[in-house]
Short mmCIF file of C-alpha atoms and ligand atoms in Angstrom, two decimals:
data_model
loop_
_atom_site.label_atom_id
_atom_site.label_comp_id
_atom_site.label_asym_id
_atom_site.label_seq_id
_atom_site.Cartn_x
_atom_site.Cartn_y
_atom_site.Cartn_z
CA MET W 1 30.49 144.15 129.64
CA ALA W 2 29.37 144.44 133.28
CA GLN W 3 27.23 147.39 134.38
CA PRO W 4 29.30 150.29 135.76
CA ILE W 5 29.28 150.32 139.58
CA GLN W 6 27.13 153.09 141.06
CA GLN W 7 27.27 152.73 144.83
CA CYS W 8 30.18 152.92 147.26
CA VAL W 9 29.91 151.82 150.89
CA ILE W 10 32.20 153.80 153.21
CA PRO W 11 32.44 152.42 156.78
CA ALA W 12 33.07 155.31 159.17
CA ALA W 13 31.64 154.01 162.44
CA GLY W 14 34.89 153.01 164.18
CA LEU W 15 36.09 154.44 167.48
CA GLY W 16 39.34 155.94 166.18
CA THR W 17 41.14 154.97 169.38
CA ARG W 18 44.59 155.28 167.85
CA PHE W 19 44.12 159.02 167.46
CA LEU W 20 42.80 159.84 170.93
CA PRO W 21 42.39 162.45 172.28
CA ALA W 22 42.06 164.16 168.85
CA THR W 23 39.13 161.87 168.08
CA LYS W 24 37.35 162.31 171.39
CA ALA W 25 34.78 164.62 169.78
CA LEU W 26 35.99 164.79 166.16
CA PRO W 27 35.45 161.70 163.98
CA LYS W 28 38.79 160.27 162.80
CA GLU W 29 37.46 160.39 159.25
CA LEU W 30 37.26 164.21 159.49
CA LEU W 31 40.90 164.73 160.45
CA PRO W 32 42.30 167.09 157.84
CA VAL W 33 44.67 165.83 155.20
CA GLY W 34 45.70 169.10 153.60
CA ASN W 35 42.60 171.24 153.06
CA ARG W 36 40.16 168.32 153.00
CA PRO W 37 39.08 165.82 155.64
CA ALA W 38 40.31 162.27 155.07
CA ILE W 39 36.86 160.97 154.11
CA GLN W 40 36.46 163.59 151.38
CA TRP W 41 39.55 162.20 149.65
CA GLY W 42 37.79 158.82 149.69
CA VAL W 43 34.52 160.21 148.34
CA GLU W 44 36.40 162.01 145.54
CA GLU W 45 38.19 158.76 144.70
CA ALA W 46 34.90 156.85 144.58
CA ALA W 47 33.29 159.54 142.42
CA ALA W 48 36.30 159.40 140.06
CA ALA W 49 35.72 155.64 139.78
CA GLY W 50 32.17 156.33 138.61
CA ALA W 51 30.17 155.94 141.84
CA SER W 52 27.31 158.42 142.12
CA GLU W 53 25.94 157.33 145.52
CA MET W 54 27.93 157.05 148.75
CA VAL W 55 26.45 154.89 151.51
CA ILE W 56 28.26 156.05 154.64
CA VAL W 57 28.10 153.92 157.80
CA LEU W 58 28.15 156.14 160.90
CA SER W 59 27.91 155.57 164.62
CA GLU W 60 26.12 157.79 167.09
CA GLY W 61 28.07 160.98 167.74
CA LYS W 62 29.72 161.06 164.30
CA GLU W 63 27.05 163.24 162.65
CA LEU W 64 29.67 165.88 161.82
CA ILE W 65 30.50 163.65 158.84
CA ARG W 66 26.94 164.10 157.59
CA ASP W 67 27.22 167.86 158.19
CA HIS W 68 30.41 168.01 156.14
CA PHE W 69 28.71 166.65 153.01
CA ALA W 70 25.44 168.59 153.45
CA PRO W 71 24.92 171.86 151.53
CA SER W 72 25.74 175.00 153.56
CA PRO W 73 23.45 177.72 152.12
CA ALA W 74 24.32 180.35 154.77
CA LEU W 75 28.07 179.90 154.31
CA GLU W 76 27.68 179.87 150.53
CA GLU W 77 25.67 183.10 150.64
CA LEU W 78 28.27 184.78 152.85
CA LEU W 79 31.15 183.73 150.57
CA ARG W 80 29.19 184.93 147.53
CA ALA W 81 28.50 188.30 149.16
CA ARG W 82 32.20 188.70 149.94
CA GLY W 83 33.27 187.75 146.43
CA LYS W 84 35.21 184.70 147.62
CA GLU W 85 34.57 182.68 144.48
CA THR W 86 37.31 180.07 144.96
CA GLN W 87 36.18 179.23 148.48
CA LEU W 88 32.55 179.26 147.38
CA GLU W 89 33.31 176.71 144.70
CA ALA W 90 35.30 174.59 147.19
CA VAL W 91 32.33 174.54 149.60
CA ARG W 92 29.73 173.96 146.93
CA SER W 93 31.61 171.13 145.26
CA VAL W 94 31.68 169.06 148.49
CA SER W 95 27.91 168.50 148.60
CA SER W 96 27.66 167.94 144.86
CA LEU W 97 30.30 165.20 144.72
CA ALA W 98 27.63 162.51 144.92
CA GLN W 99 24.31 161.56 146.48
CA PHE W 100 24.80 160.66 150.16
CA THR W 101 22.93 158.03 152.14
CA TYR W 102 23.65 157.37 155.81
CA THR W 103 23.13 154.33 157.97
CA TYR W 104 24.19 153.42 161.49
CA GLN W 105 26.27 150.72 163.15
CA ASP W 106 25.14 150.52 166.79
CA GLN W 107 28.31 148.92 168.12
CA PRO W 108 31.81 148.72 166.62
CA LEU W 109 31.67 144.96 166.02
CA GLY W 110 34.14 145.06 163.15
CA LEU W 111 34.48 146.02 159.50
CA GLY W 112 32.40 143.08 158.23
CA HIS W 113 29.57 144.10 160.54
CA ALA W 114 29.85 147.74 159.41
CA VAL W 115 29.47 146.66 155.77
CA LEU W 116 26.49 144.48 156.74
CA CYS W 117 24.84 147.57 158.26
CA ALA W 118 24.72 149.09 154.74
CA ARG W 119 22.69 146.16 153.39
CA GLU W 120 19.28 147.83 153.25
CA HIS W 121 20.67 150.72 151.20
CA VAL W 122 22.61 148.70 148.65
CA ARG W 123 20.74 147.69 145.51
CA LYS W 124 21.12 144.13 144.26
CA ASP W 125 24.19 145.06 142.24
CA PRO W 126 27.95 144.91 142.77
CA PHE W 127 29.21 147.86 144.80
CA PHE W 128 32.47 149.49 145.78
CA CYS W 129 33.65 149.56 149.38
CA LEU W 130 36.32 152.04 150.47
CA LEU W 131 37.97 152.55 153.86
CA PRO W 132 38.62 156.25 154.34
CA ASP W 133 41.79 155.81 156.39
CA ASP W 134 43.95 155.46 153.29
CA VAL W 135 44.35 158.14 150.64
CA SER W 136 44.92 157.06 147.04
CA TYR W 137 47.99 158.74 145.57
CA GLY W 138 49.17 158.28 142.00
CA ALA W 139 48.17 158.82 138.40
CA ALA W 140 45.33 156.28 138.46
CA PRO W 141 43.13 156.28 141.60
CA VAL W 142 43.08 152.82 143.17
CA LEU W 143 39.28 152.35 143.18
CA ALA W 144 39.11 153.12 139.45
CA GLN W 145 41.69 150.36 138.87
CA LEU W 146 39.42 147.96 140.76
CA GLY W 147 36.49 149.13 138.62
CA GLU W 148 38.49 148.26 135.49
CA ALA W 149 39.26 144.82 136.91
CA PHE W 150 35.56 144.31 137.61
CA GLN W 151 34.74 145.17 133.99
CA ARG W 152 37.25 142.54 132.91
CA PHE W 153 36.47 139.70 135.33
CA GLY W 154 32.97 140.47 136.66
CA THR W 155 33.89 139.08 140.10
CA THR W 156 34.64 140.27 143.62
CA VAL W 157 37.83 142.38 143.33
CA LEU W 158 40.41 143.11 146.04
CA ALA W 159 43.16 145.74 146.19
CA LEU W 160 46.48 144.02 146.88
CA MET W 161 49.81 145.44 148.00
CA ARG W 162 53.05 143.52 148.46
CA VAL W 163 54.34 144.00 152.03
CA SER W 164 57.24 142.71 154.11
CA GLU W 165 57.21 139.65 156.41
CA GLU W 166 57.15 142.01 159.41
CA GLN W 167 54.02 143.75 158.09
CA ILE W 168 51.82 140.91 156.81
CA SER W 169 50.30 140.00 160.18
CA ARG W 170 48.64 143.44 160.29
CA TYR W 171 46.65 142.72 157.11
CA GLY W 172 44.68 140.02 155.36
CA SER W 173 46.86 137.81 153.17
CA VAL W 174 45.78 136.03 149.96
CA ALA W 175 46.63 132.71 148.33
CA VAL W 176 47.08 133.13 144.58
CA ALA W 177 46.55 130.50 141.86
CA GLU W 178 47.16 132.50 138.70
CA THR W 179 48.73 135.83 137.76
CA VAL W 180 48.01 137.91 134.65
CA GLY W 181 50.08 141.12 134.75
CA LYS W 182 48.93 143.05 137.81
CA TYR W 183 45.91 140.75 138.32
CA HIS W 184 45.99 137.73 140.66
CA ARG W 185 43.28 135.07 140.94
CA VAL W 186 42.73 134.57 144.64
CA THR W 187 41.99 131.12 146.05
CA GLY W 188 42.18 131.83 149.77
CA VAL W 189 42.20 134.66 152.30
CA VAL W 190 43.49 134.77 155.88
CA GLU W 191 42.96 137.78 158.16
CA LYS W 192 45.96 138.92 160.24
CA PRO W 193 47.97 135.68 159.88
CA ALA W 194 51.16 134.88 161.77
CA VAL W 195 54.03 135.11 159.23
CA LYS W 196 54.34 131.32 159.08
CA ASP W 197 50.64 130.98 158.21
CA ALA W 198 50.51 133.76 155.59
CA PRO W 199 49.82 132.23 152.15
CA SER W 200 51.66 135.16 150.50
CA LEU W 201 52.99 138.63 151.20
CA LEU W 202 50.19 140.16 149.14
CA ALA W 203 48.12 142.15 151.62
CA ILE W 204 44.45 143.07 151.25
CA MET W 205 44.04 146.85 151.35
CA GLY W 206 40.91 148.89 152.06
CA ARG W 207 39.39 149.03 148.57
CA TYR W 208 36.95 146.41 147.26
CA VAL W 209 34.39 145.52 144.63
CA LEU W 210 31.83 143.37 146.47
CA LEU W 211 28.89 141.36 145.18
CA PRO W 212 25.57 141.58 147.07
CA ASP W 213 25.87 137.88 148.13
CA ILE W 214 28.49 139.04 150.62
CA PHE W 215 25.68 140.23 152.91
CA ASP W 216 24.35 136.69 153.45
CA HIS W 217 27.82 135.52 154.45
CA LEU W 218 28.40 138.50 156.76
CA ALA W 219 25.01 137.97 158.42
CA HIS W 220 26.12 134.46 159.46
CA GLN W 221 29.75 135.32 160.13
CA ALA W 222 31.12 134.46 163.57
CA PRO W 223 33.66 136.88 165.08
CA GLY W 224 37.19 136.22 163.82
CA ALA W 225 40.58 137.87 164.45
CA GLY W 226 40.41 140.35 167.34
CA GLY W 227 36.87 139.17 168.22
CA GLU W 228 35.49 141.28 165.34
CA ILE W 229 33.27 140.32 162.42
CA GLN W 230 35.86 140.43 159.68
CA LEU W 231 35.09 141.47 156.12
CA THR W 232 37.96 139.23 154.97
CA ASP W 233 36.22 136.15 156.41
CA GLY W 234 33.01 137.01 154.54
CA ILE W 235 35.01 137.47 151.33
CA GLY W 236 36.58 134.05 151.89
CA LYS W 237 33.09 132.51 151.86
CA MET W 238 32.48 134.08 148.43
CA LEU W 239 35.10 131.68 147.05
CA GLY W 240 32.54 128.90 147.46
CA THR W 241 30.37 130.35 144.69
CA GLY W 242 32.69 132.27 142.36
CA ASP W 243 36.14 133.58 141.53
CA ILE W 244 37.87 136.46 143.26
CA TRP W 245 40.50 138.59 141.53
CA GLY W 246 42.99 140.91 143.17
CA VAL W 247 44.69 143.95 141.64
CA GLU W 248 48.27 144.69 142.63
CA PHE W 249 47.49 148.32 142.01
CA ASP W 250 49.68 151.06 140.52
CA GLY W 251 50.33 154.08 142.73
CA GLU W 252 50.02 154.13 146.50
CA LEU W 253 47.55 154.10 149.34
CA LEU W 254 48.82 156.51 151.99
CA ASP W 255 47.81 155.61 155.54
CA VAL W 256 46.08 158.46 157.37
CA GLY W 257 44.53 156.26 160.08
CA THR W 258 47.56 156.19 162.37
CA LEU W 259 49.49 159.13 163.80
CA GLU W 260 52.72 158.08 162.05
CA GLY W 261 50.96 157.49 158.74
CA TRP W 262 49.08 160.77 158.98
CA TYR W 263 52.30 162.77 159.53
CA ALA W 264 54.09 160.87 156.75
CA THR W 265 51.19 161.56 154.37
CA LEU W 266 51.33 165.29 155.08
CA PHE W 267 55.05 165.27 154.23
CA ARG W 268 54.35 163.31 151.04
CA LEU W 269 51.56 165.64 149.89
CA ALA W 270 53.21 168.92 150.91
CA PRO W 271 55.28 169.44 147.75
CA ALA W 272 52.14 169.18 145.59
CA TYR W 273 49.61 170.94 147.83
CA ALA W 274 51.58 173.32 150.08
CA PRO W 275 55.00 173.77 148.48
CA LYS W 276 56.25 176.28 151.03
CA ALA W 277 55.45 174.03 154.01
CA LEU W 278 58.65 171.94 153.98
CA GLU W 279 60.79 175.04 153.51
CA MET W 280 59.07 176.68 156.48
CA ALA W 281 59.50 173.55 158.63
CA GLN W 282 63.20 173.33 157.77
CA SER W 283 63.83 177.02 158.45
CA VAL W 284 62.80 176.65 162.09
CA GLN W 285 65.02 173.61 162.79
P1 UTP L 301 40.01 151.05 161.65
O1 UTP L 301 40.24 149.87 162.51
O2 UTP L 301 41.17 151.65 160.98
O3 UTP L 301 39.27 152.23 162.44
O4 UTP L 301 38.87 150.69 160.62
P2 UTP L 301 38.95 152.42 163.96
O5 UTP L 301 38.45 151.13 164.54
O6 UTP L 301 38.05 153.60 164.04
O7 UTP L 301 40.36 152.85 164.51
P3 UTP L 301 41.15 152.44 165.84
O8 UTP L 301 41.74 151.09 165.57
O9 UTP L 301 40.18 152.45 167.00
O10 UTP L 301 42.17 153.53 165.95
C1 UTP L 301 38.90 151.07 159.24
C2 UTP L 301 37.60 151.78 158.86
O11 UTP L 301 36.49 150.96 159.20
C3 UTP L 301 35.58 151.65 160.03
C4 UTP L 301 36.38 152.78 160.69
O12 UTP L 301 35.53 153.89 160.99
C5 UTP L 301 37.41 153.11 159.61
O13 UTP L 301 36.92 154.06 158.69
N1 UTP L 301 35.00 150.70 161.04
C6 UTP L 301 35.80 149.88 161.75
C7 UTP L 301 33.64 150.69 161.23
O14 UTP L 301 32.88 151.44 160.55
N2 UTP L 301 33.11 149.84 162.15
C8 UTP L 301 33.88 149.01 162.88
O15 UTP L 301 33.33 148.25 163.72
C9 UTP L 301 35.27 149.03 162.67
#
């Protein structure tokens, strides 16, 4: 059996342009989704998958993310003095979710480049990578399902979701050679293909198990779709030296990285987290 995965790289250095002006000063990854910022949902998912160290890739000006996960002794003391035990526990649990390591991406050159920026902090073992602009929703968190696939196959693992022809050009698409239940053996990847060039309608979503060899490929990767250094292109190079498996995961990844997705996610989560919210919204219509 493969070693359990301990580290999770979380790229959070992007510009968040789709959310401007909300993200002018506030990092997109700190936009609230219910009572937690988006990135905390991701960290909780990674911790639930067994990761004990988060390597977060920041850019200058996004230090509030670091502040969020740091202990807050003064606030904790105040909550303790006021007997606010529930809130105290909520605050305390944030900094004890995992060990946090931070690194910087100087320029937003793309997701592949952001992952490359984590290289010096990643040990020579397979690691998780999670994009915090999707929230895992369902009985089994998506990253844990990828961890299970890694235990089974010992390879790079991708999260796959079946999408429509209209949607595929927004994602990476995979070519599949073999399917075993929800697992697909991947033989090719294409980032943001035109529909006619998409090898399948299975889209690559923002959850990965990556092997450390990926860094060598990313270091030599030329810019791809959109002029950015694409993680998908680096993953494609991994096919030269080993298999890649994809998991058509159970449950959902809810998009919180676009305005529409963020609103839709709040509606989806309201019944579970703020049951009176929908009633209140309807009563004012
Ligand atoms: P997105 O493309 O969704 O984020 O990247 P963005 O670039 O910040 O958003 P827009 O398009 O301008 O609105 C997915 C994740 O990858 C990170 C982002 O911070 C986000 O968490 N990312 C993206 C980086 O860390 N570096 C990059 O160069 C690009």
